[in-house]
Amino acid sequence: MPAIEFVTELPGHAGPAWAVSWNPCRPILASCSSDKTVRLYGYNVKQSTDSEGANDRFEFRFLQEIPTAHKRTIRSIAWSPNGKSLATGSFDSTVGIWEEVDEYEGVEGVERYQDDSVEKEWECITTLEGHESECKGVSWSSDGTLLASCSRDKSVWIWELQADGDFECISVMMEHTQDVKSIAWHPSEEILASASYDASIYLFADDPDSDWSPFQKLNPSLPAAPASISTEGSTSLSAATVESTPDFVVPPLQEPETVWSLAYSPCGRYLASGGDSGGIRIWERSGNDIDSRWIERTHVEAHRARACFALSWIAGSGPADGADEISVGRLVSVGGDGRICLWNVAKGEMQQDQTSQPIQMQLLTLREQAHTIYDINSVAVLQRNVSPGARLFATAGDDGGVKIWRISDM
Amino acid sequence: MAFSGALQLTDLDDFLAPSQACILPVKQKNKVTDQAQGLNPDTDIHIDAQNNYYEVAISSKPSTAAPAPTLKPTDKTVGGTDSVGVLQVQQQGAQGKQLEKAEISLNDCLACSGCVTSTESMLITLQSHLEVQTYINAEDDNRTGILTISPQTLASLVTSYTETPSSSSSSSSSSCQGLTMTQLLRRIRTFFSSPQNGGWAGVWDTTFARHLSLREHVAEYKERRLVGKGKQALTPTSADDPGTPLKGGGLPMLASACPGWVCYAEKAHGDLLDFVSHTRSSQGVMGSLVKQWWAAERKKTPKDVYHVTVMPCYDKKLEASRSDFYSELYETRDVDCVLTTGELDLLLRERGFNPFQAVSGEDAHEVSPRDSPFPELISHSGTSSGSYLHTLIDALAREHHNDTRLVTRPVRGSEDHVEYILEDAATGEIIFKGAKCYGFRNLQNLVRKVGKETGVKAVGRGIGASKLSAAVAARRRAGKAKLAAGQDSAVSSSASSITEQAEERTLDYVEVMACPGGCVNGGGQMKPKSENAATAAKQAAGRDEEGYSRDWEMEGVEAPKTQIDEGMRWSTKSWVAKVEKVYWSGLPTPPQSPKADGQDQVVAEEEHKDRKISAVDPQIEIANKIGQQIIDTIVESSKKSLSTTNSAEIAYEARINFLRTRYRKVEGDVSGLTAKW
């Protein structure tokens, strides 16, 4: 039975911490905050003799703080796929691109940070202006050539990396009617999803005959079903669910809710979205074309009546031991209720009409008050496989803290 | 929405208010004098039945503040709120003081995102077709009416009137022959000149004004060229000297005919304003012509003339309300009211205009001097947004001592972002590099590029990064080129045919327009007609055939791949292409190089050899002559009114006042980002 174990806390931000992001190539974790700084942490694994890695120890240390020149809260950060650039999206409406001034180009970072000697300066190589108000999200496409940003000004922008290192705006999309909360790129194709306060999700793709444009608007519609609980963990988990049951019965949600968070499954066939009333929805792609329709498959209660602020899939999380469903993967969700939930997402039995296969979400484990009474704003699973027996993920909360957790028994 | 268990005050702000940046400073007058007179500072504000506001002292006792002791409960119940103020005024005599009403007009508009972009209702009520209706219907309005119509408006109306929902795109050319822009202009003129429709003294198009604007534009370019590249103005204006017209900053010069772009530049890119052309737009020049020249010719004061323009764009209303176009002396604006194309159509329909009702003399080659003091529908070859760039290229090619060659290159394959490089045909030396740049997205890149080239914007600090990114970008380019190779083999060779010299050359001039497709696609133009427009509109509104509210996708109705908005977008695009076609077909001389066929030409070269010896279009020649006469008249009249002896200076100043304007940076306070809520 999987469990979420606390590894360490990385304090230091003077204001709420908004986002965490793992460098995909080097052992660095970045976090950002209302204090207008980005903090970088290095880590290494002290491997235990135990071959299953169950007793591996993780050591984190503070590397440096990028003061940034942002004038207001840094709301989101994202590492480029090659791990060399860091994008920051700020409430001052700008996006910053940060790179290391590095004379050891090509030297693997692992060694460098392990030998504890050099510390490179992170410099702002360019600023992307254009949003009229708070930038809420930044995201790199899978090959790192496109950078998307979204803002309270209701727009979604796509920038293309140029050969001279500068960026060129290739699209400004104004379809949303409200604040755009977050954006996410498909893990392998050039499909961008955006989530908004207008209660919808747009999916954008490049129209070869024209410009970037939305090919589908997703309107969440399924009512939320109670979470099904893993049989192994039934006692403790059902206690948690029972405890959370309110004294009065809240009727099923009828009004549209803000979509806060998005995450594509590692295989790219599913999209998870987190809503303001705490539910998680799974959308499935119906074909293999770039503009294939996405269909809502399930909606489960996850964070009581509080918003589900962030979602992160665990790459390579195979089917749960011996189960006969086909696994989609495991998903971590965090929200305004201070909970961290670990989910198993799997395909259910094919319906009789052979057209749709339901998606089942099973709550494997959860952690209450992970940042005490504070909201959890961000979660990021470390996708590099650094220890065979455990997966790490980081969370950032309104308490300004960044916490590292470990999922054991995967 | 539930609040967090640990709600904290931060600068997070997720709640939207429509126009929070729209704040006008509150002016407080006479406060000090009131206190000096020893008036009781404790006052209440009361409203009477006529919605007049009164400031009323609430206590006659000079000592401590007693909250409303004189207001007996019975006053309220018996007299109601209306009577309270009145009663107080009567009881306390002169202490009740009527307050001045705060008025907000278009002049106060900061063009923040608040209301202009989300709801245009404010603009529509202040400069609406209803206001023009009021003018027409008023018995006692003795002002002489002048209506001036943009050629893009005429093209849009002709397209709209001649396109029937069933006519396919292929038959559009034949149906257009039913009505030309000239015919429509003359029919509208006849219609409005009749007394029951207002008896307008003139209904003209704005191409003659544009002609003057284009000439002045070229003159300004040459002035700026003397200043050099990236240099700031020769005579920088200071805050205490706001009256002096700017003599022009350096290059690149950015066109200013598009008020959407000007507003955006003033609001978001104040540091680039020096590069924005100071020449008035065709609407601005039309205002000068009507109010300053024509009125004087007719021995009228500017205030006696009611000038209405019809423009393809809502933002022209904002342009007309700029303080520079207001004459304090005559208390009048150069343009009193701006209608959009759609509003003119509404006005015409409300008054029963039939666009297919032929009028006498509508096919005459020349406009009769009785009908218009200016030549009609002058063709300026180039773009349907005013041909600013092409006119300049033409002028520079003519002035060059050798034959020239024009190389064009779409940036990223876009028709809305094209670079034009003028070279010496013999030596290959680059004389000029210009660009046309339409649409908000291309504008972003322009702003970045110009900011970088001129150094007024620090786009980035480090350059060490470029090597890293180059490899990634190159990969993507290679991938894209591979994709494109199947369709067009020219793509790979295109990069090499543009010389490095051309790449390095910084921009000299940019024709900037905020709308994709330019002015023919302006926000105020007629909306596309399409066969299933009605159904599409219904579906877009989420209603089914019976008008019931439905959410199609929610009900599992799998919409086909050509979705509603996609269909709309396509029809808009083809609609704009039709308007563009009409725009050029209505003109007597064909344009030089409008890429109406939509061919994705990567590199086009055009010999300018013939251009130099080719005779000037007679129509242009006449326009030049009349234009010169008008400028001379203006200069003469200003000589009389001024006592300065330096005639060259007067001539320059007079021309500047007539043909140019200036811009101001909108200060950051109103950006909404700095405001804390």
mmCIF file of N, CA and C in Angstrom, chain A residues 73-172:
data_model
loop_
_atom_site.group_PDB
_atom_site.id
_atom_site.type_symbol
_atom_site.label_atom_id
_atom_site.label_comp_id
_atom_site.label_asym_id
_atom_site.label_seq_id
_atom_site.Cartn_x
_atom_site.Cartn_y
_atom_site.Cartn_z
ATOM 1 N N THR A 73 4.639 39.494 -7.335
ATOM 2 C CA THR A 73 4.653 38.043 -7.164
ATOM 3 C C THR A 73 5.069 37.280 -8.421
ATOM 4 N N ILE A 74 5.912 36.280 -8.237
ATOM 5 C CA ILE A 74 6.181 35.345 -9.327
ATOM 6 C C ILE A 74 5.210 34.189 -9.130
ATOM 7 N N ARG A 75 4.319 34.032 -10.071
ATOM 8 C CA ARG A 75 3.217 33.090 -9.896
ATOM 9 C C ARG A 75 3.572 31.687 -10.392
ATOM 10 N N SER A 76 4.430 31.622 -11.412
ATOM 11 C CA SER A 76 4.726 30.301 -11.952
ATOM 12 C C SER A 76 6.137 30.236 -12.504
ATOM 13 N N ILE A 77 6.677 29.048 -12.512
ATOM 14 C CA ILE A 77 8.008 28.835 -13.087
ATOM 15 C C ILE A 77 7.976 27.559 -13.907
ATOM 16 N N ALA A 78 8.855 27.499 -14.901
ATOM 17 C CA ALA A 78 8.917 26.286 -15.713
ATOM 18 C C ALA A 78 10.324 26.151 -16.289
ATOM 19 N N TRP A 79 10.878 24.962 -16.161
ATOM 20 C CA TRP A 79 12.171 24.659 -16.772
ATOM 21 C C TRP A 79 11.951 24.241 -18.220
ATOM 22 N N SER A 80 12.850 24.673 -19.099
ATOM 23 C CA SER A 80 12.779 24.196 -20.473
ATOM 24 C C SER A 80 13.190 22.722 -20.477
ATOM 25 N N PRO A 81 12.748 21.965 -21.497
ATOM 26 C CA PRO A 81 13.043 20.523 -21.504
ATOM 27 C C PRO A 81 14.539 20.203 -21.458
ATOM 28 N N ASN A 82 15.389 21.073 -21.978
ATOM 29 C CA ASN A 82 16.823 20.785 -21.910
ATOM 30 C C ASN A 82 17.427 21.228 -20.582
ATOM 31 N N GLY A 83 16.600 21.770 -19.725
ATOM 32 C CA GLY A 83 17.054 22.127 -18.387
ATOM 33 C C GLY A 83 17.922 23.369 -18.326
ATOM 34 N N LYS A 84 18.047 24.062 -19.444
ATOM 35 C CA LYS A 84 18.979 25.195 -19.453
ATOM 36 C C LYS A 84 18.321 26.540 -19.189
ATOM 37 N N SER A 85 17.037 26.643 -19.500
ATOM 38 C CA SER A 85 16.348 27.919 -19.292
ATOM 39 C C SER A 85 15.232 27.739 -18.281
ATOM 40 N N LEU A 86 15.032 28.785 -17.520
ATOM 41 C CA LEU A 86 13.932 28.808 -16.570
ATOM 42 C C LEU A 86 13.045 30.006 -16.923
ATOM 43 N N ALA A 87 11.746 29.750 -17.072
ATOM 44 C CA ALA A 87 10.817 30.845 -17.353
ATOM 45 C C ALA A 87 10.066 31.191 -16.083
ATOM 46 N N THR A 88 9.902 32.478 -15.836
ATOM 47 C CA THR A 88 9.141 32.930 -14.674
ATOM 48 C C THR A 88 7.973 33.779 -15.155
ATOM 49 N N GLY A 89 6.786 33.509 -14.649
ATOM 50 C CA GLY A 89 5.618 34.316 -14.990
ATOM 51 C C GLY A 89 5.202 35.101 -13.769
ATOM 52 N N SER A 90 5.096 36.416 -13.937
ATOM 53 C CA SER A 90 4.865 37.260 -12.767
ATOM 54 C C SER A 90 3.597 38.079 -12.866
ATOM 55 N N PHE A 91 3.087 38.454 -11.695
ATOM 56 C CA PHE A 91 1.934 39.347 -11.645
ATOM 57 C C PHE A 91 2.265 40.742 -12.190
ATOM 58 N N ASP A 92 3.552 41.036 -12.400
ATOM 59 C CA ASP A 92 3.880 42.330 -13.017
ATOM 60 C C ASP A 92 3.639 42.286 -14.523
ATOM 61 N N SER A 93 3.028 41.221 -14.991
ATOM 62 C CA SER A 93 2.586 41.011 -16.376
ATOM 63 C C SER A 93 3.691 40.517 -17.308
ATOM 64 N N THR A 94 4.899 40.406 -16.823
ATOM 65 C CA THR A 94 5.974 39.978 -17.717
ATOM 66 C C THR A 94 6.374 38.519 -17.465
ATOM 67 N N VAL A 95 7.067 37.987 -18.463
ATOM 68 C CA VAL A 95 7.660 36.661 -18.352
ATOM 69 C C VAL A 95 9.163 36.853 -18.451
ATOM 70 N N GLY A 96 9.909 36.280 -17.539
ATOM 71 C CA GLY A 96 11.365 36.367 -17.589
ATOM 72 C C GLY A 96 11.947 35.041 -18.032
ATOM 73 N N ILE A 97 13.027 35.121 -18.812
ATOM 74 C CA ILE A 97 13.739 33.901 -19.208
ATOM 75 C C ILE A 97 15.122 33.976 -18.574
ATOM 76 N N TRP A 98 15.467 32.946 -17.824
ATOM 77 C CA TRP A 98 16.707 32.946 -17.045
ATOM 78 C C TRP A 98 17.613 31.834 -17.520
ATOM 79 N N GLU A 99 18.872 32.199 -17.714
ATOM 80 C CA GLU A 99 19.841 31.173 -18.066
ATOM 81 C C GLU A 99 21.092 31.388 -17.248
ATOM 82 N N GLU A 100 21.832 30.298 -17.116
ATOM 83 C CA GLU A 100 23.034 30.343 -16.328
ATOM 84 C C GLU A 100 24.177 30.849 -17.188
ATOM 85 N N VAL A 101 24.929 31.762 -16.639
ATOM 86 C CA VAL A 101 26.144 32.165 -17.336
ATOM 87 C C VAL A 101 27.154 31.064 -17.059
ATOM 88 N N ASP A 102 27.476 30.326 -18.093
ATOM 89 C CA ASP A 102 28.104 29.032 -17.867
ATOM 90 C C ASP A 102 29.286 28.830 -18.797
ATOM 91 N N GLU A 103 30.459 28.817 -18.228
ATOM 92 C CA GLU A 103 31.602 28.567 -19.104
ATOM 93 C C GLU A 103 31.886 27.073 -19.250
ATOM 94 N N TYR A 104 31.211 26.276 -18.420
ATOM 95 C CA TYR A 104 31.395 24.825 -18.542
ATOM 96 C C TYR A 104 30.261 24.221 -19.349
ATOM 97 N N GLU A 105 29.996 24.794 -20.471
ATOM 98 C CA GLU A 105 28.873 24.308 -21.245
ATOM 99 C C GLU A 105 29.095 22.853 -21.632
ATOM 100 N N GLY A 106 28.083 22.078 -21.445
ATOM 101 C CA GLY A 106 28.191 20.662 -21.811
ATOM 102 C C GLY A 106 28.629 19.775 -20.665
ATOM 103 N N VAL A 107 29.118 20.387 -19.609
ATOM 104 C CA VAL A 107 29.508 19.577 -18.459
ATOM 105 C C VAL A 107 28.242 19.167 -17.722
ATOM 106 N N GLU A 108 28.150 17.902 -17.393
ATOM 107 C CA GLU A 108 26.942 17.448 -16.716
ATOM 108 C C GLU A 108 26.829 18.105 -15.346
ATOM 109 N N GLY A 109 25.672 18.628 -15.093
ATOM 110 C CA GLY A 109 25.453 19.362 -13.855
ATOM 111 C C GLY A 109 25.579 18.513 -12.612
ATOM 112 N N VAL A 110 25.300 17.246 -12.776
ATOM 113 C CA VAL A 110 25.308 16.363 -11.598
ATOM 114 C C VAL A 110 26.645 16.450 -10.873
ATOM 115 N N GLU A 111 27.688 16.266 -11.647
ATOM 116 C CA GLU A 111 29.019 16.298 -11.044
ATOM 117 C C GLU A 111 29.282 17.671 -10.434
ATOM 118 N N ARG A 112 28.870 18.667 -11.197
ATOM 119 C CA ARG A 112 29.213 20.005 -10.757
ATOM 120 C C ARG A 112 28.635 20.329 -9.401
ATOM 121 N N TYR A 113 27.380 19.995 -9.247
ATOM 122 C CA TYR A 113 26.780 20.360 -7.978
ATOM 123 C C TYR A 113 27.197 19.419 -6.866
ATOM 124 N N GLN A 114 27.678 18.242 -7.270
ATOM 125 C CA GLN A 114 28.146 17.358 -6.226
ATOM 126 C C GLN A 114 29.510 17.806 -5.718
ATOM 127 N N ASP A 115 30.307 18.398 -6.580
ATOM 128 C CA ASP A 115 31.621 18.777 -6.077
ATOM 129 C C ASP A 115 31.595 20.106 -5.320
ATOM 130 N N ASP A 116 30.395 20.686 -5.203
ATOM 131 C CA ASP A 116 30.194 21.797 -4.271
ATOM 132 C C ASP A 116 31.031 23.042 -4.531
ATOM 133 N N SER A 117 31.674 23.106 -5.672
ATOM 134 C CA SER A 117 32.636 24.202 -5.791
ATOM 135 C C SER A 117 32.046 25.459 -6.438
ATOM 136 N N VAL A 118 31.507 25.295 -7.651
ATOM 137 C CA VAL A 118 31.157 26.510 -8.391
ATOM 138 C C VAL A 118 29.671 26.868 -8.271
ATOM 139 N N GLU A 119 29.419 28.106 -8.223
ATOM 140 C CA GLU A 119 28.044 28.572 -8.275
ATOM 141 C C GLU A 119 27.923 29.593 -9.385
ATOM 142 N N LYS A 120 27.084 29.277 -10.323
ATOM 143 C CA LYS A 120 26.945 30.168 -11.475
ATOM 144 C C LYS A 120 25.826 31.167 -11.226
ATOM 145 N N GLU A 121 25.958 32.283 -11.886
ATOM 146 C CA GLU A 121 24.914 33.297 -11.784
ATOM 147 C C GLU A 121 23.801 33.002 -12.771
ATOM 148 N N TRP A 122 22.575 33.159 -12.330
ATOM 149 C CA TRP A 122 21.450 33.046 -13.252
ATOM 150 C C TRP A 122 21.077 34.445 -13.697
ATOM 151 N N GLU A 123 21.044 34.630 -15.005
ATOM 152 C CA GLU A 123 20.768 35.972 -15.520
ATOM 153 C C GLU A 123 19.516 35.997 -16.363
ATOM 154 N N CYS A 124 18.857 37.124 -16.329
ATOM 155 C CA CYS A 124 17.671 37.301 -17.162
ATOM 156 C C CYS A 124 18.153 37.570 -18.578
ATOM 157 N N ILE A 125 17.920 36.642 -19.494
ATOM 158 C CA ILE A 125 18.399 36.869 -20.849
ATOM 159 C C ILE A 125 17.370 37.626 -21.681
ATOM 160 N N THR A 126 16.123 37.515 -21.309
ATOM 161 C CA THR A 126 15.130 38.314 -22.013
ATOM 162 C C THR A 126 13.853 38.430 -21.183
ATOM 163 N N THR A 127 13.112 39.453 -21.466
ATOM 164 C CA THR A 127 11.825 39.650 -20.809
ATOM 165 C C THR A 127 10.756 39.677 -21.890
ATOM 166 N N LEU A 128 9.703 38.933 -21.684
ATOM 167 C CA LEU A 128 8.624 38.920 -22.669
ATOM 168 C C LEU A 128 7.486 39.790 -22.136
ATOM 169 N N GLU A 129 7.277 40.891 -22.816
ATOM 170 C CA GLU A 129 6.206 41.792 -22.403
ATOM 171 C C GLU A 129 5.037 41.639 -23.352
ATOM 172 N N GLY A 130 3.900 42.026 -22.911
ATOM 173 C CA GLY A 130 2.742 41.976 -23.791
ATOM 174 C C GLY A 130 1.453 41.790 -23.017
ATOM 175 N N HIS A 131 1.496 40.978 -21.976
ATOM 176 C CA HIS A 131 0.266 40.798 -21.200
ATOM 177 C C HIS A 131 -0.113 42.134 -20.570
ATOM 178 N N GLU A 132 -1.415 42.320 -20.465
ATOM 179 C CA GLU A 132 -1.891 43.577 -19.915
ATOM 180 C C GLU A 132 -1.989 43.519 -18.392
ATOM 181 N N SER A 133 -2.146 42.340 -17.864
ATOM 182 C CA SER A 133 -2.218 42.226 -16.411
ATOM 183 C C SER A 133 -1.540 40.931 -15.977
ATOM 184 N N GLU A 134 -1.739 40.554 -14.734
ATOM 185 C CA GLU A 134 -1.011 39.458 -14.104
ATOM 186 C C GLU A 134 -0.843 38.224 -14.988
ATOM 187 N N CYS A 135 0.398 37.815 -15.144
ATOM 188 C CA CYS A 135 0.674 36.556 -15.836
ATOM 189 C C CYS A 135 0.493 35.436 -14.822
ATOM 190 N N LYS A 136 -0.309 34.440 -15.189
ATOM 191 C CA LYS A 136 -0.634 33.392 -14.230
ATOM 192 C C LYS A 136 0.108 32.088 -14.494
ATOM 193 N N GLY A 137 0.526 31.881 -15.721
ATOM 194 C CA GLY A 137 1.167 30.605 -15.992
ATOM 195 C C GLY A 137 2.161 30.689 -17.134
ATOM 196 N N VAL A 138 3.202 29.855 -17.062
ATOM 197 C CA VAL A 138 4.147 29.717 -18.175
ATOM 198 C C VAL A 138 4.384 28.232 -18.398
ATOM 199 N N SER A 139 4.630 27.861 -19.634
ATOM 200 C CA SER A 139 4.851 26.448 -19.933
ATOM 201 C C SER A 139 5.620 26.296 -21.240
ATOM 202 N N TRP A 140 6.580 25.359 -21.255
ATOM 203 C CA TRP A 140 7.373 25.075 -22.456
ATOM 204 C C TRP A 140 6.773 23.886 -23.189
ATOM 205 N N SER A 141 6.836 23.939 -24.514
ATOM 206 C CA SER A 141 6.407 22.786 -25.295
ATOM 207 C C SER A 141 7.439 21.674 -25.145
ATOM 208 N N SER A 142 7.071 20.484 -25.593
ATOM 209 C CA SER A 142 7.921 19.317 -25.308
ATOM 210 C C SER A 142 9.328 19.446 -25.883
ATOM 211 N N ASP A 143 9.480 20.129 -27.019
ATOM 212 C CA ASP A 143 10.834 20.254 -27.569
ATOM 213 C C ASP A 143 11.498 21.571 -27.172
ATOM 214 N N GLY A 144 10.820 22.358 -26.384
ATOM 215 C CA GLY A 144 11.432 23.575 -25.861
ATOM 216 C C GLY A 144 11.496 24.734 -26.840
ATOM 217 N N THR A 145 10.835 24.634 -27.988
ATOM 218 C CA THR A 145 10.916 25.742 -28.941
ATOM 219 C C THR A 145 9.777 26.727 -28.774
ATOM 220 N N LEU A 146 8.738 26.306 -28.070
ATOM 221 C CA LEU A 146 7.597 27.204 -27.877
ATOM 222 C C LEU A 146 7.400 27.432 -26.388
ATOM 223 N N LEU A 147 7.073 28.655 -26.061
ATOM 224 C CA LEU A 147 6.772 28.985 -24.679
ATOM 225 C C LEU A 147 5.398 29.638 -24.668
ATOM 226 N N ALA A 148 4.525 29.122 -23.809
ATOM 227 C CA ALA A 148 3.191 29.731 -23.717
ATOM 228 C C ALA A 148 3.052 30.423 -22.385
ATOM 229 N N SER A 149 2.253 31.489 -22.378
ATOM 230 C CA SER A 149 1.957 32.171 -21.129
ATOM 231 C C SER A 149 0.481 32.535 -21.120
ATOM 232 N N CYS A 150 -0.086 32.631 -19.920
ATOM 233 C CA CYS A 150 -1.492 33.010 -19.824
ATOM 234 C C CYS A 150 -1.639 34.057 -18.737
ATOM 235 N N SER A 151 -2.743 34.778 -18.798
ATOM 236 C CA SER A 151 -2.851 35.937 -17.916
ATOM 237 C C SER A 151 -4.284 36.230 -17.526
ATOM 238 N N ARG A 152 -4.386 37.025 -16.503
ATOM 239 C CA ARG A 152 -5.663 37.533 -16.070
ATOM 240 C C ARG A 152 -6.304 38.399 -17.152
ATOM 241 N N ASP A 153 -5.514 38.879 -18.115
ATOM 242 C CA ASP A 153 -6.082 39.675 -19.205
ATOM 243 C C ASP A 153 -6.863 38.808 -20.199
ATOM 244 N N LYS A 154 -7.088 37.540 -19.864
ATOM 245 C CA LYS A 154 -7.913 36.596 -20.615
ATOM 246 C C LYS A 154 -7.215 36.023 -21.844
ATOM 247 N N SER A 155 -5.960 36.364 -22.023
ATOM 248 C CA SER A 155 -5.294 35.915 -23.240
ATOM 249 C C SER A 155 -4.289 34.806 -22.971
ATOM 250 N N VAL A 156 -4.007 34.072 -24.040
ATOM 251 C CA VAL A 156 -2.977 33.036 -24.028
ATOM 252 C C VAL A 156 -2.006 33.393 -25.148
ATOM 253 N N TRP A 157 -0.722 33.483 -24.834
ATOM 254 C CA TRP A 157 0.280 33.864 -25.831
ATOM 255 C C TRP A 157 1.221 32.690 -26.094
ATOM 256 N N ILE A 158 1.664 32.598 -27.343
ATOM 257 C CA ILE A 158 2.687 31.608 -27.665
ATOM 258 C C ILE A 158 3.887 32.344 -28.255
ATOM 259 N N TRP A 159 5.035 32.059 -27.691
ATOM 260 C CA TRP A 159 6.294 32.652 -28.157
ATOM 261 C C TRP A 159 7.158 31.555 -28.748
ATOM 262 N N GLU A 160 7.870 31.898 -29.807
ATOM 263 C CA GLU A 160 8.748 30.910 -30.430
ATOM 264 C C GLU A 160 10.195 31.325 -30.243
ATOM 265 N N LEU A 161 10.990 30.365 -29.851
ATOM 266 C CA LEU A 161 12.411 30.621 -29.672
ATOM 267 C C LEU A 161 13.070 30.803 -31.037
ATOM 268 N N GLN A 162 13.811 31.873 -31.188
ATOM 269 C CA GLN A 162 14.487 32.160 -32.454
ATOM 270 C C GLN A 162 15.946 31.723 -32.385
ATOM 271 N N ALA A 163 16.545 31.652 -33.572
ATOM 272 C CA ALA A 163 17.932 31.185 -33.636
ATOM 273 C C ALA A 163 18.869 32.116 -32.873
ATOM 274 N N ASP A 164 18.510 33.395 -32.782
ATOM 275 C CA ASP A 164 19.397 34.323 -32.081
ATOM 276 C C ASP A 164 19.139 34.330 -30.574
ATOM 277 N N GLY A 165 18.293 33.413 -30.118
ATOM 278 C CA GLY A 165 18.054 33.317 -28.684
ATOM 279 C C GLY A 165 16.924 34.196 -28.213
ATOM 280 N N ASP A 166 16.412 35.040 -29.110
ATOM 281 C CA ASP A 166 15.295 35.879 -28.713
ATOM 282 C C ASP A 166 13.988 35.118 -28.991
ATOM 283 N N PHE A 167 12.911 35.715 -28.533
ATOM 284 C CA PHE A 167 11.613 35.076 -28.724
ATOM 285 C C PHE A 167 10.752 35.934 -29.622
ATOM 286 N N GLU A 168 9.931 35.272 -30.420
ATOM 287 C CA GLU A 168 9.002 36.005 -31.259
ATOM 288 C C GLU A 168 7.600 35.518 -30.939
ATOM 289 N N CYS A 169 6.708 36.476 -30.803
ATOM 290 C CA CYS A 169 5.335 36.117 -30.502
ATOM 291 C C CYS A 169 4.697 35.542 -31.758
ATOM 292 N N ILE A 170 4.186 34.327 -31.675
ATOM 293 C CA ILE A 170 3.555 33.765 -32.865
ATOM 294 C C ILE A 170 2.043 33.684 -32.737
ATOM 295 N N SER A 171 1.533 33.923 -31.540
ATOM 296 C CA SER A 171 0.080 33.922 -31.428
ATOM 297 C C SER A 171 -0.395 34.577 -30.138
ATOM 298 N N VAL A 172 -1.504 35.281 -30.250
ATOM 299 C CA VAL A 172 -2.183 35.821 -29.075
ATOM 300 C C VAL A 172 -3.628 35.353 -29.207
#
